Amino acid sequence: EASVTVATMTAFAEVTNFNGADMLAAEWDAQAEVIDPGKMPITRIVNTALDGVAKDQRSVFDDILRFAGTDMLCYRADSPEGLVARQNEIWNPVLDWAQQTLGARFILAEGVIHQEQPEEALSAYAEGLRAFATPLGLTCVHTVTSLTGSALLALAFASGRLTAEEAWTAAHVDEDWQIEHWGTDEEAFRRRENRWQEMQAVAAVLDALR
């Protein structure tokens, strides 16, 4: 069964210009008698693209676009001053990139009150997202959107504007601020580490797609 799965995903990789068949094989070769999906992040990503996204790309595309309409980067703290400054320092360059490169000008808001984004901004974002409108491409962007809470960070990362580390740091501005002042706990630390491993797997898949 394992060899059939590898063969299927390898064939999928060949027709989608994914140059990571060796990474898939390495994950399977590393398995012992009992297969542990938790240690096969690249296989999970490709499997999601094959069994899920490929069957309904439009809904995944639209889901990412909905995230962009309420993007985390557009909702800013009004205090404390240090957090406001850090959000501006790390998030503003991403919004500048979206405006200058995509033609997408997003509107900022303070607090959590919903801010309707201009249709022009969302249309421009959608145009940028179309560069990744393949099963694997959309799987990667959607995964990063879920991991970071930001469709803007996901597209900037997929487009090469941000590294994985930069996107990860930007996604955790608020959380890191809280940790610096109040600390964290072991369970939260482990959850974040697990998500980071998934982020690194996405980075490897995107590298193989380029």
Tab-separated table of C-alpha atoms in Angstrom:
chain	number	residue	atom	x	y	z
A	1	GLU	CA	0.000	0.000	0.000
A	2	ALA	CA	2.841	2.365	0.842
A	3	SER	CA	4.551	1.764	-2.503
A	4	VAL	CA	1.276	2.449	-4.335
A	5	THR	CA	0.837	5.700	-2.427
A	6	VAL	CA	4.380	6.800	-3.240
A	7	ALA	CA	3.907	5.910	-6.897
A	8	THR	CA	0.646	7.867	-7.049
A	9	MET	CA	2.148	10.956	-5.443
A	10	THR	CA	5.271	10.703	-7.581
A	11	ALA	CA	3.117	10.620	-10.723
A	12	PHE	CA	1.188	13.615	-9.401
A	13	ALA	CA	4.486	15.391	-8.779
A	14	GLU	CA	5.616	14.762	-12.343
A	15	VAL	CA	2.532	16.302	-13.931
A	16	THR	CA	2.566	19.336	-11.617
A	17	ASN	CA	6.238	20.234	-12.113
A	18	PHE	CA	6.922	19.443	-8.463
A	19	ASN	CA	10.599	18.595	-8.184
A	20	GLY	CA	10.287	17.071	-4.755
A	21	ALA	CA	9.693	13.384	-5.470
A	22	ASP	CA	12.962	12.656	-3.674
A	23	MET	CA	11.660	14.405	-0.548
A	24	LEU	CA	8.516	12.265	-0.635
A	25	ALA	CA	10.561	9.106	-1.018
A	26	ALA	CA	12.853	10.142	1.847
A	27	GLU	CA	9.881	10.602	4.192
A	28	TRP	CA	8.554	7.145	3.340
A	29	ASP	CA	11.996	5.528	3.598
A	30	ALA	CA	12.362	6.978	7.096
A	31	GLN	CA	9.210	5.201	8.327
A	32	ALA	CA	9.511	2.072	10.442
A	33	GLU	CA	6.987	-0.759	10.689
A	34	VAL	CA	4.283	1.663	11.760
A	35	ILE	CA	3.777	4.665	9.469
A	36	ASP	CA	3.628	7.939	11.433
A	37	PRO	CA	1.890	10.672	9.377
A	38	GLY	CA	3.030	13.231	11.963
A	39	LYS	CA	6.578	12.780	10.718
A	40	MET	CA	5.647	13.151	7.052
A	41	PRO	CA	4.669	16.816	6.559
A	42	ILE	CA	5.591	17.013	2.887
A	43	THR	CA	3.607	13.867	2.152
A	44	ARG	CA	0.605	15.405	3.943
A	45	ILE	CA	0.854	18.575	1.864
A	46	VAL	CA	1.058	16.676	-1.426
A	47	ASN	CA	-1.694	14.297	-0.332
A	48	THR	CA	-3.962	17.251	0.533
A	49	ALA	CA	-3.314	18.724	-2.907
A	50	LEU	CA	-3.984	15.387	-4.588
A	51	ASP	CA	-7.043	14.228	-2.659
A	52	GLY	CA	-8.614	17.536	-1.713
A	53	VAL	CA	-7.598	20.736	-3.430
A	54	ALA	CA	-7.306	19.216	-6.904
A	55	LYS	CA	-11.016	18.318	-6.729
A	56	ASP	CA	-12.197	21.827	-5.863
A	57	GLN	CA	-9.544	24.459	-6.476
A	58	ARG	CA	-12.057	27.276	-6.724
A	59	SER	CA	-13.335	26.906	-3.177
A	60	VAL	CA	-9.787	26.924	-1.787
A	61	PHE	CA	-8.931	29.983	-3.880
A	62	ASP	CA	-12.051	31.751	-2.598
A	63	ASP	CA	-11.302	30.773	0.996
A	64	ILE	CA	-7.859	32.394	0.798
A	65	LEU	CA	-9.457	35.478	-0.733
A	66	ARG	CA	-11.910	35.669	2.176
A	67	PHE	CA	-8.982	35.664	4.588
A	68	ALA	CA	-7.518	38.606	2.683
A	69	GLY	CA	-10.745	40.519	3.238
A	70	THR	CA	-10.223	40.382	7.016
A	71	ASP	CA	-6.454	40.119	7.089
A	72	MET	CA	-4.682	40.261	10.438
A	73	LEU	CA	-2.192	42.822	9.134
A	74	CYS	CA	-4.990	45.351	8.691
A	75	TYR	CA	-6.110	45.284	12.338
A	76	ARG	CA	-3.798	47.280	14.564
A	77	ALA	CA	-3.440	47.796	18.283
A	78	ASP	CA	-3.977	51.306	19.609
A	79	SER	CA	-1.692	50.625	22.594
A	80	PRO	CA	0.789	50.025	24.106
A	81	GLU	CA	3.126	52.230	22.144
A	82	GLY	CA	5.807	49.565	21.804
A	83	LEU	CA	3.423	47.058	20.248
A	84	VAL	CA	2.014	49.671	17.878
A	85	ALA	CA	5.542	50.533	16.747
A	86	ARG	CA	6.461	46.879	16.243
A	87	GLN	CA	3.349	46.183	14.172
A	88	ASN	CA	4.130	49.196	12.004
A	89	GLU	CA	7.768	48.167	11.592
A	90	ILE	CA	7.076	44.562	10.602
A	91	TRP	CA	3.658	44.694	8.944
A	92	ASN	CA	3.765	47.967	6.998
A	93	PRO	CA	6.438	46.765	4.529
A	94	VAL	CA	4.193	43.820	3.600
A	95	LEU	CA	1.272	46.150	2.937
A	96	ASP	CA	3.586	48.403	0.925
A	97	TRP	CA	4.631	45.373	-1.123
A	98	ALA	CA	0.991	44.472	-1.754
A	99	GLN	CA	0.246	47.993	-2.960
A	100	GLN	CA	3.361	48.463	-5.083
A	101	THR	CA	3.635	44.952	-6.542
A	102	LEU	CA	0.051	43.744	-6.665
A	103	GLY	CA	-1.737	47.087	-6.846
A	104	ALA	CA	-3.706	46.081	-3.733
A	105	ARG	CA	-4.236	48.943	-1.286
A	106	PHE	CA	-5.660	47.655	1.984
A	107	ILE	CA	-7.255	49.881	4.629
A	108	LEU	CA	-6.104	49.709	8.253
A	109	ALA	CA	-8.316	49.709	11.329
A	110	GLU	CA	-7.692	49.879	15.065
A	111	GLY	CA	-9.078	47.173	17.288
A	112	VAL	CA	-11.366	44.394	16.085
A	113	ILE	CA	-14.192	46.341	14.446
A	114	HIS	CA	-14.642	44.977	10.930
A	115	GLN	CA	-13.165	47.073	8.144
A	116	GLU	CA	-14.560	46.423	4.679
A	117	GLN	CA	-11.715	46.235	2.201
A	118	PRO	CA	-12.013	47.863	-1.248
A	119	GLU	CA	-13.117	45.496	-3.979
A	120	GLU	CA	-10.198	46.773	-6.042
A	121	ALA	CA	-7.745	45.607	-3.379
A	122	LEU	CA	-9.263	42.133	-3.219
A	123	SER	CA	-9.349	41.867	-7.010
A	124	ALA	CA	-5.684	42.843	-7.188
A	125	TYR	CA	-4.849	40.292	-4.496
A	126	ALA	CA	-6.753	37.642	-6.451
A	127	GLU	CA	-4.672	38.421	-9.532
A	128	GLY	CA	-1.510	37.840	-7.518
A	129	LEU	CA	-2.897	34.620	-6.085
A	130	ARG	CA	-3.595	33.254	-9.582
A	131	ALA	CA	0.144	32.678	-9.982
A	132	PHE	CA	-0.327	29.840	-7.476
A	133	ALA	CA	-3.640	28.522	-8.820
A	134	THR	CA	-2.532	24.887	-8.984
A	135	PRO	CA	-3.397	22.161	-6.482
A	136	LEU	CA	0.018	22.277	-4.819
A	137	GLY	CA	0.355	26.045	-5.057
A	138	LEU	CA	-3.034	26.685	-3.457
A	139	THR	CA	-2.398	24.030	-0.814
A	140	CYS	CA	0.807	25.808	0.171
A	141	VAL	CA	-0.727	29.281	0.257
A	142	HIS	CA	-3.783	28.062	2.149
A	143	THR	CA	-1.636	26.196	4.668
A	144	VAL	CA	0.516	29.259	5.351
A	145	THR	CA	-2.612	31.417	5.579
A	146	SER	CA	-3.933	29.089	8.275
A	147	LEU	CA	-0.604	28.892	10.093
A	148	THR	CA	-0.019	32.654	10.130
A	149	GLY	CA	-3.572	33.999	10.164
A	150	SER	CA	-2.754	36.213	7.200
A	151	ALA	CA	-3.387	35.747	3.488
A	152	LEU	CA	-1.087	38.703	2.827
A	153	LEU	CA	1.809	37.062	4.648
A	154	ALA	CA	1.091	33.794	2.843
A	155	LEU	CA	1.204	35.381	-0.616
A	156	ALA	CA	4.254	37.496	0.221
A	157	PHE	CA	6.026	34.333	1.388
A	158	ALA	CA	4.957	32.253	-1.615
A	159	SER	CA	6.057	35.079	-3.936
A	160	GLY	CA	9.508	35.241	-2.352
A	161	ARG	CA	9.015	38.667	-0.743
A	162	LEU	CA	9.408	37.119	2.724
A	163	THR	CA	11.445	34.183	3.941
A	164	ALA	CA	9.779	31.545	6.086
A	165	GLU	CA	11.436	33.057	9.148
A	166	GLU	CA	10.298	36.584	8.267
A	167	ALA	CA	6.715	35.474	7.652
A	168	TRP	CA	6.737	33.508	10.902
A	169	THR	CA	8.031	36.479	12.884
A	170	ALA	CA	5.420	38.756	11.307
A	171	ALA	CA	2.682	36.282	12.158
A	172	HIS	CA	3.638	36.292	15.830
A	173	VAL	CA	4.172	39.990	16.543
A	174	ASP	CA	1.337	40.129	19.063
A	175	GLU	CA	2.117	36.751	20.593
A	176	ASP	CA	5.814	37.521	20.971
A	177	TRP	CA	4.953	40.816	22.624
A	178	GLN	CA	2.842	38.972	25.166
A	179	ILE	CA	5.564	36.374	25.745
A	180	GLU	CA	8.172	39.065	26.348
A	181	HIS	CA	6.013	40.638	29.018
A	182	TRP	CA	4.112	37.709	30.513
A	183	GLY	CA	5.954	34.564	29.478
A	184	THR	CA	4.579	31.382	27.895
A	185	ASP	CA	3.878	27.786	28.880
A	186	GLU	CA	5.266	24.491	27.674
A	187	GLU	CA	2.105	23.407	25.852
A	188	ALA	CA	1.881	26.654	23.885
A	189	PHE	CA	5.584	26.370	23.054
A	190	ARG	CA	5.129	22.821	21.701
A	191	ARG	CA	2.122	23.844	19.598
A	192	ARG	CA	4.103	26.674	18.078
A	193	GLU	CA	7.063	24.391	17.363
A	194	ASN	CA	4.800	21.880	15.613
A	195	ARG	CA	3.315	24.625	13.462
A	196	TRP	CA	6.807	25.870	12.612
A	197	GLN	CA	7.750	22.396	11.380
A	198	GLU	CA	4.738	22.516	9.072
A	199	MET	CA	5.787	25.962	7.872
A	200	GLN	CA	9.232	24.632	6.999
A	201	ALA	CA	7.657	21.764	5.059
A	202	VAL	CA	5.622	24.257	3.014
A	203	ALA	CA	8.810	26.207	2.328
A	204	ALA	CA	10.446	23.050	1.003
A	205	VAL	CA	7.473	22.316	-1.268
A	206	LEU	CA	7.420	25.878	-2.627
A	207	ASP	CA	11.158	25.698	-3.312
A	208	ALA	CA	10.567	22.492	-5.264
A	209	LEU	CA	7.811	24.171	-7.285
A	210	ARG	CA	10.024	27.076	-8.356
